[in-house]
Tab-separated table of C-alpha atoms and ligand atoms in Angstrom:
chain	number	residue	atom	x	y	z
Y	1	UNK	CA	109.814	186.106	219.464
Y	2	UNK	CA	107.724	185.347	216.276
Y	3	UNK	CA	105.060	182.593	216.679
Y	4	UNK	CA	106.533	179.171	215.582
Y	5	UNK	CA	106.022	177.811	211.791
Y	6	UNK	CA	103.258	175.114	211.739
Y	7	UNK	CA	104.358	172.443	210.167
Y	8	UNK	CA	101.547	171.351	207.610
Y	9	UNK	CA	101.624	167.594	208.036
Y	10	UNK	CA	98.592	167.398	205.570
Y	11	UNK	CA	100.158	169.079	202.594
Y	12	UNK	CA	103.398	167.264	202.873
Y	13	UNK	CA	101.392	163.840	203.511
Y	14	UNK	CA	99.155	165.131	200.578
Y	15	UNK	CA	102.181	165.946	198.402
Y	16	UNK	CA	103.793	162.089	199.402
Y	17	UNK	CA	100.854	160.425	198.331
Y	18	UNK	CA	101.208	162.201	194.784
Y	19	UNK	CA	104.634	161.055	194.475
Y	20	UNK	CA	103.925	157.969	195.365
Y	21	UNK	CA	100.685	158.165	192.556
Y	22	UNK	CA	103.206	158.980	190.226
Y	23	UNK	CA	105.699	156.192	191.419
Y	24	UNK	CA	103.144	153.785	191.075
Y	25	UNK	CA	102.593	154.871	187.280
Y	26	UNK	CA	105.693	154.767	186.410
Y	27	UNK	CA	106.513	151.211	187.180
Y	28	UNK	CA	103.548	150.103	185.493
Y	29	UNK	CA	104.355	151.720	182.964
Y	30	UNK	CA	108.123	150.933	183.198
Y	31	UNK	CA	107.751	146.816	184.497
Y	32	UNK	CA	104.561	145.687	183.656
Y	33	UNK	CA	104.525	145.979	188.100
Y	34	UNK	CA	101.403	146.825	190.228
Y	35	UNK	CA	101.905	147.488	193.539
Y	36	UNK	CA	99.819	145.452	195.855
Y	37	UNK	CA	98.587	146.064	199.585
Y	38	UNK	CA	97.137	143.433	201.536
Y	39	UNK	CA	95.071	144.511	204.702
Y	40	UNK	CA	94.004	142.007	207.379
Y	41	UNK	CA	91.225	142.784	210.056
Y	42	UNK	CA	90.390	140.010	212.331
Y	43	UNK	CA	86.798	140.948	213.664
Y	44	UNK	CA	84.734	143.763	213.847
Y	45	UNK	CA	86.702	146.479	216.010
Y	46	UNK	CA	84.770	149.703	214.197
Y	47	UNK	CA	87.950	151.984	215.308
Y	48	UNK	CA	90.177	149.262	213.171
Y	49	UNK	CA	87.142	149.094	210.366
Y	50	UNK	CA	87.815	152.899	209.592
Y	51	UNK	CA	91.336	152.270	209.392
Y	52	UNK	CA	91.878	149.301	207.503
Y	53	UNK	CA	88.900	151.028	205.085
Y	54	UNK	CA	91.333	153.838	205.197
Y	55	UNK	CA	94.110	152.231	204.037
Y	56	UNK	CA	92.506	150.305	200.954
Y	57	UNK	CA	90.937	153.244	200.042
Y	58	UNK	CA	94.805	155.109	199.861
Y	59	UNK	CA	95.938	151.874	197.829
Y	60	UNK	CA	93.477	151.870	195.454
Y	61	UNK	CA	93.372	156.131	194.822
Y	62	UNK	CA	97.145	155.496	194.150
Y	63	UNK	CA	96.755	153.286	191.189
Y	64	UNK	CA	97.552	150.043	193.646
Y	65	UNK	CA	95.878	147.024	193.840
Y	66	UNK	CA	93.823	146.180	197.499
Y	67	UNK	CA	93.446	143.099	198.460
Y	68	UNK	CA	90.868	143.096	201.740
Y	69	UNK	CA	90.999	139.950	204.298
Y	70	UNK	CA	88.452	140.692	207.001
Y	71	UNK	CA	88.566	137.719	209.021
Y	72	UNK	CA	85.907	136.833	211.371
Y	73	UNK	CA	86.370	137.299	215.901
Y	74	UNK	CA	86.299	133.570	216.149
Y	75	UNK	CA	89.757	133.033	213.639
Y	76	UNK	CA	92.477	130.666	214.693
Y	77	UNK	CA	95.864	131.414	215.253
Y	78	UNK	CA	96.618	129.001	212.515
Y	79	UNK	CA	93.935	130.559	210.028
Y	80	UNK	CA	95.211	133.411	210.618
Y	81	UNK	CA	99.256	132.110	210.123
Y	82	UNK	CA	97.750	130.036	206.910
Y	83	UNK	CA	96.549	132.942	205.285
Y	84	UNK	CA	99.789	135.150	205.835
Y	85	UNK	CA	101.397	132.339	204.422
Y	86	UNK	CA	99.463	132.746	201.283
Y	87	UNK	CA	100.098	136.701	201.014
Y	88	UNK	CA	104.166	136.035	201.636
Y	89	UNK	CA	103.894	133.654	198.257
Y	90	UNK	CA	101.527	135.579	196.280
Y	91	UNK	CA	103.627	137.737	193.985
Y	92	UNK	CA	100.785	140.344	193.270
Y	93	UNK	CA	101.198	141.216	196.805
Y	94	UNK	CA	104.312	143.976	197.831
Y	95	UNK	CA	102.697	145.007	201.503
Y	96	UNK	CA	101.000	142.846	203.735
Y	97	UNK	CA	99.398	145.108	206.805
Y	98	UNK	CA	98.038	142.876	210.107
Y	99	UNK	CA	95.307	145.373	212.050
Y	100	UNK	CA	96.151	145.662	215.564
Y	101	UNK	CA	95.121	145.170	217.830
Y	102	UNK	CA	94.384	141.390	217.410
Y	103	UNK	CA	91.987	139.976	219.378
Y	104	UNK	CA	93.569	138.336	222.904
Y	105	UNK	CA	93.466	134.332	221.788
Y	106	UNK	CA	95.844	134.897	218.993
Y	107	UNK	CA	99.575	135.708	220.008
Y	108	UNK	CA	100.570	139.147	218.002
Y	109	UNK	CA	104.380	139.157	217.958
Y	110	UNK	CA	103.507	135.405	216.860
Y	111	UNK	CA	101.929	136.806	213.370
Y	112	UNK	CA	103.851	139.591	212.765
Y	113	UNK	CA	106.881	137.853	213.035
Y	114	UNK	CA	105.262	135.236	210.000
Y	115	UNK	CA	104.950	138.256	207.776
Y	116	UNK	CA	107.514	138.002	204.984
Y	117	UNK	CA	110.019	140.748	206.536
Y	118	UNK	CA	110.333	142.339	203.070
Y	119	UNK	CA	106.560	142.665	202.516
Y	120	UNK	CA	105.961	144.354	206.096
Y	121	UNK	CA	105.652	147.247	205.179
Y	122	UNK	CA	104.011	148.397	209.002
Y	123	UNK	CA	108.233	147.886	209.605
Y	124	UNK	CA	107.741	145.769	212.898
Y	125	UNK	CA	109.014	142.968	212.202
Y	126	UNK	CA	111.812	141.640	214.294
Y	127	UNK	CA	114.348	142.268	210.953
Y	128	UNK	CA	113.112	145.703	210.053
Y	129	UNK	CA	113.556	147.017	213.936
Y	130	UNK	CA	117.056	145.431	213.749
Y	131	UNK	CA	117.610	146.683	210.461
Y	132	UNK	CA	116.915	149.911	211.067
Y	133	UNK	CA	118.973	149.316	214.533
Y	134	UNK	CA	121.718	148.701	212.685
Y	135	UNK	CA	121.654	151.330	210.461
Y	136	UNK	CA	125.033	153.358	209.353
Y	137	UNK	CA	124.834	157.151	209.445
Y	138	UNK	CA	123.098	158.443	206.063
Y	139	UNK	CA	122.414	155.088	204.687
Y	140	UNK	CA	119.679	154.223	202.624
Y	141	UNK	CA	116.043	153.224	204.487
Y	142	UNK	CA	116.085	150.774	201.744
Y	143	UNK	CA	113.701	148.087	203.823
Y	144	UNK	CA	110.439	148.668	205.330
Y	145	UNK	CA	110.494	152.012	208.070
Y	146	UNK	CA	107.730	151.998	210.663
Y	147	UNK	CA	105.207	154.730	209.264
Y	148	UNK	CA	104.833	156.979	212.068
Y	149	UNK	CA	108.715	157.520	212.618
Y	150	UNK	CA	108.977	157.605	208.760
Y	151	UNK	CA	106.398	160.461	208.483
Y	152	UNK	CA	108.150	162.359	211.705
Y	153	UNK	CA	111.799	162.127	209.935
Y	154	UNK	CA	110.425	163.305	206.892
Y	155	UNK	CA	108.519	166.446	208.030
Y	156	UNK	CA	111.291	167.330	210.386
Y	157	UNK	CA	114.250	166.765	206.912
Y	158	UNK	CA	111.719	168.854	204.799
Y	159	UNK	CA	111.477	171.747	207.327
Y	160	UNK	CA	115.273	171.368	208.464
Y	161	UNK	CA	117.210	170.310	205.693
Y	162	UNK	CA	119.903	168.509	207.223
Y	163	UNK	CA	119.633	167.794	211.154
Y	164	UNK	CA	123.481	166.844	211.727
Y	165	UNK	CA	125.200	167.690	214.873
Y	166	UNK	CA	121.420	168.544	216.483
Y	167	UNK	CA	120.414	167.775	220.345
Y	168	UNK	CA	117.218	165.403	219.303
Y	169	UNK	CA	115.290	164.671	222.597
Y	170	UNK	CA	112.482	161.712	222.123
Y	171	UNK	CA	110.143	161.445	225.075
Y	172	UNK	CA	108.654	157.793	225.043
Y	173	UNK	CA	110.615	154.424	223.925
Y	174	UNK	CA	107.785	152.779	222.332
Y	175	UNK	CA	108.656	150.185	220.184
Y	176	UNK	CA	106.401	151.476	217.756
Y	177	UNK	CA	106.996	155.497	217.911
Y	178	UNK	CA	109.497	156.126	220.642
Y	179	UNK	CA	112.737	154.223	219.744
Y	180	UNK	CA	112.244	154.005	215.852
Y	181	UNK	CA	112.094	157.802	215.643
Y	182	UNK	CA	115.227	158.021	218.044
Y	183	UNK	CA	117.200	155.333	215.497
Y	184	UNK	CA	115.833	157.684	212.956
Y	185	UNK	CA	117.169	161.193	214.513
Y	186	UNK	CA	120.430	159.010	214.765
Y	187	UNK	CA	121.013	158.232	211.349
Y	188	UNK	CA	120.384	161.274	210.514
Y	189	UNK	CA	123.723	162.752	212.959
Y	190	UNK	CA	121.545	164.284	215.612
Y	191	UNK	CA	123.094	163.380	219.571
Y	192	UNK	CA	120.031	161.495	220.784
Y	193	UNK	CA	118.244	161.384	224.175
Y	194	UNK	CA	115.360	159.191	224.645
Y	195	UNK	CA	113.571	160.132	227.564
Y	196	UNK	CA	110.509	158.281	229.350
Y	197	UNK	CA	108.588	157.731	232.303
Y	198	UNK	CA	111.483	157.017	234.449
Y	199	UNK	CA	113.659	160.324	233.531
Y	200	UNK	CA	114.628	163.054	236.387
Y	201	UNK	CA	113.871	166.095	235.481
Y	202	UNK	CA	111.780	165.486	232.203
Y	203	UNK	CA	111.518	169.491	231.730
Y	204	UNK	CA	115.323	170.404	232.015
Y	205	UNK	CA	115.870	166.979	229.586
Y	206	UNK	CA	113.673	168.674	227.016
Y	207	UNK	CA	115.125	172.175	226.979
Y	208	UNK	CA	118.601	170.871	225.737
Y	209	UNK	CA	117.163	169.910	222.162
Y	210	UNK	CA	116.629	171.142	219.353
Y	211	UNK	CA	114.799	168.646	218.088
Y	212	UNK	CA	112.113	167.694	220.869
Y	213	UNK	CA	109.689	164.438	219.696
Y	214	UNK	CA	107.208	163.769	221.812
Y	215	UNK	CA	105.262	160.125	221.959
Y	216	UNK	CA	103.686	159.547	225.472
Y	217	UNK	CA	100.164	159.266	224.699
Y	218	UNK	CA	99.388	162.030	227.645
Y	219	UNK	CA	97.583	164.557	227.085
Y	220	UNK	CA	98.950	168.377	226.524
Y	221	UNK	CA	101.692	167.018	228.778
Y	222	UNK	CA	104.676	169.228	227.665
Y	223	UNK	CA	104.413	172.817	228.808
Y	224	UNK	CA	106.139	175.691	226.480
Y	225	UNK	CA	108.835	176.638	229.258
Y	226	UNK	CA	109.887	172.827	228.308
Y	227	UNK	CA	110.648	173.580	225.063
Y	228	UNK	CA	114.082	175.591	224.010
Y	229	UNK	CA	113.072	178.960	222.224
Y	230	UNK	CA	113.135	177.633	218.204
Y	231	UNK	CA	113.198	174.456	218.617
Y	232	UNK	CA	111.419	172.012	216.335
Y	233	UNK	CA	108.697	170.323	218.027
Y	234	UNK	CA	106.903	166.909	216.735
Y	235	UNK	CA	104.109	166.222	218.622
Y	236	UNK	CA	103.101	162.715	218.457
Y	237	UNK	CA	100.504	162.239	220.362
Y	238	UNK	CA	96.324	161.422	219.870
Y	239	UNK	CA	94.728	162.187	222.753
Y	240	UNK	CA	90.774	162.439	222.780
Y	241	UNK	CA	89.529	164.482	225.443
Y	242	UNK	CA	86.288	166.160	226.888
Y	243	UNK	CA	84.900	169.438	225.662
Y	244	UNK	CA	82.290	171.558	225.967
Y	245	UNK	CA	79.075	170.310	225.373
Y	246	UNK	CA	79.557	167.199	225.998
Y	247	UNK	CA	81.944	166.506	222.943
Y	248	UNK	CA	85.331	165.708	222.735
Y	249	UNK	CA	88.616	167.264	220.987
Y	250	UNK	CA	91.695	165.938	220.172
Y	251	UNK	CA	95.358	167.119	221.053
Y	252	UNK	CA	98.485	166.114	220.895
Y	253	UNK	CA	100.872	165.903	224.174
Y	254	UNK	CA	102.212	169.003	223.704
Y	255	UNK	CA	99.936	172.711	225.206
Y	256	UNK	CA	99.404	173.896	221.587
Y	257	UNK	CA	99.677	177.193	222.073
Y	258	UNK	CA	101.962	177.461	224.941
Y	259	UNK	CA	104.399	175.661	222.211
Y	260	UNK	CA	103.495	177.793	219.719
Y	261	UNK	CA	105.175	180.876	221.161
Y	262	UNK	CA	108.500	179.570	222.057
Y	263	UNK	CA	108.832	176.820	219.394
Y	264	UNK	CA	110.626	177.259	215.961
Y	265	UNK	CA	108.417	174.673	213.973
Y	266	UNK	CA	105.821	172.761	216.032
Y	267	UNK	CA	103.514	170.431	214.937
Y	268	UNK	CA	99.543	170.826	215.055
Y	269	UNK	CA	97.541	167.804	216.110
Y	270	UNK	CA	95.452	166.665	214.226
Y	271	UNK	CA	96.840	167.636	210.886
Y	272	UNK	CA	100.843	166.983	212.033
Y	273	UNK	CA	102.245	163.823	212.280
Y	274	UNK	CA	98.585	161.987	211.762
Y	275	UNK	CA	98.016	161.920	207.931
Y	276	UNK	CA	101.881	161.352	207.298
Y	277	UNK	CA	101.258	157.486	208.365
Y	278	UNK	CA	99.135	156.415	205.446
Y	279	UNK	CA	100.744	157.756	203.183
Y	280	UNK	CA	104.302	156.232	204.405
Y	281	UNK	CA	102.348	152.948	204.559
Y	282	UNK	CA	101.883	153.999	200.552
Y	283	UNK	CA	105.521	154.666	200.118
Y	284	UNK	CA	106.256	151.573	201.916
Y	285	UNK	CA	104.783	149.431	199.665
Y	286	UNK	CA	105.513	151.351	196.449
Y	287	UNK	CA	109.557	150.696	197.491
Y	288	UNK	CA	108.970	146.879	198.167
Y	289	UNK	CA	106.979	146.972	194.547
Y	290	UNK	CA	110.321	148.653	193.424
Y	291	UNK	CA	112.356	146.332	194.921
Y	292	UNK	CA	110.991	143.459	194.022
Y	293	UNK	CA	111.220	144.699	190.062
Y	294	UNK	CA	114.583	144.726	190.789
Y	295	UNK	CA	114.847	148.420	190.375
Y	296	UNK	CA	117.374	150.080	193.103
Y	297	UNK	CA	116.868	152.123	196.114
Y	298	UNK	CA	115.627	155.481	195.527
Y	299	UNK	CA	113.842	158.231	197.693
Y	300	UNK	CA	110.331	159.104	196.066
E	1	LIG	P1	102.840	153.771	224.356
E	1	LIG	O1	101.927	153.671	226.105
E	1	LIG	O2	103.231	152.757	224.067
E	1	LIG	O3	103.933	154.451	224.988
E	1	LIG	C1	104.158	155.645	226.060
E	1	LIG	C2	105.825	156.233	226.441
E	1	LIG	O4	105.969	157.404	226.816
E	1	LIG	C3	106.694	154.843	227.143
E	1	LIG	O5	107.570	154.633	226.867
E	1	LIG	C4	106.151	155.393	228.275
E	1	LIG	O6	107.725	155.319	229.366
E	1	LIG	C5	106.707	157.242	228.213
E	1	LIG	N1	105.797	158.001	229.230
E	1	LIG	C6	104.788	157.946	229.403
E	1	LIG	N2	104.057	158.796	230.306
E	1	LIG	C7	104.945	159.146	230.763
E	1	LIG	C8	105.303	160.994	231.641
E	1	LIG	N3	104.730	161.167	232.084
E	1	LIG	N4	107.126	161.214	231.443
E	1	LIG	C9	107.753	160.523	230.585
E	1	LIG	N5	107.539	159.605	229.395
E	1	LIG	C10	106.261	159.444	230.018
E	1	LIG	O7	102.990	155.000	223.649
E	1	LIG	P2	103.176	154.556	221.707
E	1	LIG	O8	104.091	155.334	221.561
E	1	LIG	O9	102.277	153.729	221.187
E	1	LIG	O10	101.989	156.424	221.430
E	1	LIG	C11	102.492	157.615	221.904
E	1	LIG	C12	101.256	157.789	221.265
E	1	LIG	O11	101.774	158.213	220.128
E	1	LIG	C13	100.181	157.869	221.510
E	1	LIG	O12	99.423	159.301	221.880
E	1	LIG	C14	99.921	157.734	220.618
E	1	LIG	O13	97.952	158.036	220.098
E	1	LIG	C15	100.377	158.405	219.814
E	1	LIG	N6	100.034	157.546	218.017
E	1	LIG	C16	100.144	158.482	216.515
E	1	LIG	C17	100.013	157.583	215.548
E	1	LIG	C18	99.821	158.411	214.374
E	1	LIG	O14	100.115	159.856	214.329
E	1	LIG	N7	99.618	158.238	213.758
E	1	LIG	C19	100.611	156.603	215.883
E	1	LIG	C20	101.234	155.868	216.644
E	1	LIG	C21	100.810	156.307	217.932
E	1	LIG	P3	108.017	154.808	230.122
E	1	LIG	O15	108.282	152.991	228.921
E	1	LIG	O16	108.783	154.442	231.381
E	1	LIG	O17	106.649	153.550	230.461
């Protein structure tokens, strides 16, 4: 059997960004609306600073307005809620991203629920989680959908075309990744199994999958002999492990070299799902700006 075709998330994300950039230009030209993304960072966590900076930079590169709000660690919940209320009311802001984790004295769910669901470009608001939960098969995704799951679904559709009737196994049931991935696959007419830490005989469950999406946060957990020959494997995991000479390296939740010998398609880590997340954030922001401008939903 030949080696798996690697799914090039970097190339797909870069093409998606180009399409979003063109969409931004078209929207400015046709409606005079410039999509705007507001990022909110509370505290000085270095990793969060890097993420927020990359999101603001990506927005600016695509011709969007980027509004960067940095608040000190001691910001109160009331102050943060007041800022969000202001951003909800600001017509120049189409997407609001509150970088997680928030400091312990702030209730994350309270803050996420305060964001206008239509501007919730992370797709974490219960209204958007509910919209995805209620979606009919094949219906348009005309609301913000969590970025990493949306990226997984775009990659799968790109490499496989129609997913209709396929057996999909999603390993992981988190609200941020596993569940929305499963909902998107159900919408695409897959027969979906969601597995988790209490699943009995996980290897056998995985072997039923034409599509195997793994999001568990366990380095190199899924072995090659768990994979049905020819299956499409989406490895969402990002794990940093020790490497030679005191260095570290990134690995996924799947043993890459083993999976490569069995799978039909496989996302590498890094360079698979990872780059899709920020690209989908830009996509969600443009889509909201298009809705605000009264344009009908269109895939970009
Ligand atoms: P969570 O820790 O929130 O959820 C992990 C899930 O995996 C849980 O449902 C858990 O089951 C399940 N699980 C854990 N151990 C096992 C096991 N031994 N067997 C089967 N299931 C297991 O993680 P997230 O969903 O937030 O993230 C998962 C991975 O994806 C991480 O590596 C994270 O870094 C990565 N990630 C990557 C992103 C990107 O590419 N941009 C974005 C977001 C996440 P149970 O519910 O039973 O506890």
